[in-house]
Each structure stands twice: as structure tokens, then as C-alpha cells.
CSV table of C-alpha atoms in Angstrom, one decimal:
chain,number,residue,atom,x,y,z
A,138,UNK,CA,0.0,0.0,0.0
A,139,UNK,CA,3.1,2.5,0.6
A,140,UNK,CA,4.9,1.8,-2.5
A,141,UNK,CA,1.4,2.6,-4.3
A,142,UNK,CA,0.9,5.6,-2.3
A,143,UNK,CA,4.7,7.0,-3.6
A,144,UNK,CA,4.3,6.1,-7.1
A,145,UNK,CA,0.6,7.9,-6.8
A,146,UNK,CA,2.5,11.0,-5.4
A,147,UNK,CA,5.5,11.1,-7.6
A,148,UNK,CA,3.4,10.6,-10.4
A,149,UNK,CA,1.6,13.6,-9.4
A,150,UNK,CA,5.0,15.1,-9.4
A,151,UNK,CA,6.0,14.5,-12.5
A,152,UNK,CA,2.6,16.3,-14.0
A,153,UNK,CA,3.1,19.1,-11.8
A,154,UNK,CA,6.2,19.9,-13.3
A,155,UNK,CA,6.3,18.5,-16.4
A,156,UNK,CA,3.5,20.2,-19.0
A,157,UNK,CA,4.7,17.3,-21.8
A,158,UNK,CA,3.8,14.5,-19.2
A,159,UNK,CA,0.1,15.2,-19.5
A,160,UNK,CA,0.3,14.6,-23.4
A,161,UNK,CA,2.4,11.9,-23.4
A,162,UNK,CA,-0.2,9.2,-23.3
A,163,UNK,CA,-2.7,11.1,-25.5
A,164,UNK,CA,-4.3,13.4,-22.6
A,165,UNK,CA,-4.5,10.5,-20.0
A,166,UNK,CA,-2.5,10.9,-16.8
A,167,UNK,CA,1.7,9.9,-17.5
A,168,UNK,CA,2.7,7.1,-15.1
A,169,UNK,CA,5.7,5.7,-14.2
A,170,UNK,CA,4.3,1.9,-14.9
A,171,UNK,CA,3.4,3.2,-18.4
A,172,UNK,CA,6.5,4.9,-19.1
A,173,UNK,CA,8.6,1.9,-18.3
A,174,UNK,CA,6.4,-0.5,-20.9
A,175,UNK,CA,6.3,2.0,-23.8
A,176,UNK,CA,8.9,3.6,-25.9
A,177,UNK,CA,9.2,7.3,-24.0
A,178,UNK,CA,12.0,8.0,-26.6
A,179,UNK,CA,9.8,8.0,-29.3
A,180,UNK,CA,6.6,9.4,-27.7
A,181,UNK,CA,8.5,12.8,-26.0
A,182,UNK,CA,9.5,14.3,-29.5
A,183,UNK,CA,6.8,13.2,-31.1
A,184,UNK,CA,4.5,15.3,-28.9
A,185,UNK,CA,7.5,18.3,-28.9
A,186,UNK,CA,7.3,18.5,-32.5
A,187,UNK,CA,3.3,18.7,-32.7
A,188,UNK,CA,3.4,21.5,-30.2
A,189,UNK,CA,6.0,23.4,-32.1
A,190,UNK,CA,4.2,23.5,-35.2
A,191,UNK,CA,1.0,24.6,-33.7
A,192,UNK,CA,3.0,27.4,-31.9
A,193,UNK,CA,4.6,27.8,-35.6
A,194,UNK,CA,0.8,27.9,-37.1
A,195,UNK,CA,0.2,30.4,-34.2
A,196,UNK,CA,2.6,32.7,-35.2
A,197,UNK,CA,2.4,32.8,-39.3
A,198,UNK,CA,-1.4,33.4,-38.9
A,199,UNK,CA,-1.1,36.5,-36.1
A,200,UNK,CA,2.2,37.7,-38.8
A,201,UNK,CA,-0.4,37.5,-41.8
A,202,UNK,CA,-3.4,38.9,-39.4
A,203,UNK,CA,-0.7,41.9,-38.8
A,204,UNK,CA,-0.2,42.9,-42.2
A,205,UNK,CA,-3.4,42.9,-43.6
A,206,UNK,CA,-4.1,45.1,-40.8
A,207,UNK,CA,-1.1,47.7,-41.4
């Protein structure tokens, strides 16, 4: 019961100060159990690269919105 108590708080942890740890799994809680069985590696950029492009999206529309504008 400890040890499950621990993970549940260091899991908590981990969301808390991670924002990528939230999207890891596709919006559902990151855990430590689920980290170990899937291929992290793969999933961190993956999720890095799709919130980069939407920032990138982001920032060409309010550029275009600004000129049209001036």
C-alpha cells in the first residue's frame, strides 16, 4: 500500500512539473508503470514536434493577421 501511495505522489509530481507529461499518453494521466512499458523516446519528440508546429501555425497566422491590418 506504501509503495502505491509513492508512485501515486510522484506521479503527481512528475505532472506538476512537467507540461509534456500530460500529453504523453494522448491526454491521459503519464505514469511511471506506463513509461517503463512503452517507448518514451519515441513518444517525448513526437508530442514536442506537434506542439511546435501549432506554436509555428500560431505565429504565421497573427504575422499574416498583422499585415493585412497595417
Amino acid at each position: 500500500m506504501k509503495t502505491k501511495k509513492r508512485l501515486k505522489h510522484i506521479n503527481s509530481m512528475i505532472r506538476k512539473h512537467n507540461p509534456f507529461a500530460y500529453l504523453l499518453k494522448g491526454g491521459k494521466p503519464f505514469s511511471i508503470k506506463s513509461a517503463l512499458f512503452t517507448n518514451t523516446e519515441y513518444i517525448i519528440p513526437k508530442t514536442v514536434n506537434k506542439i511546435a508546429s501549432n506554436a509555428r501555425n500560431a505565429a504565421s497566422d497573427i504575422l499574416k493577421n498583422s499585415e493585412s491590418i497595417t
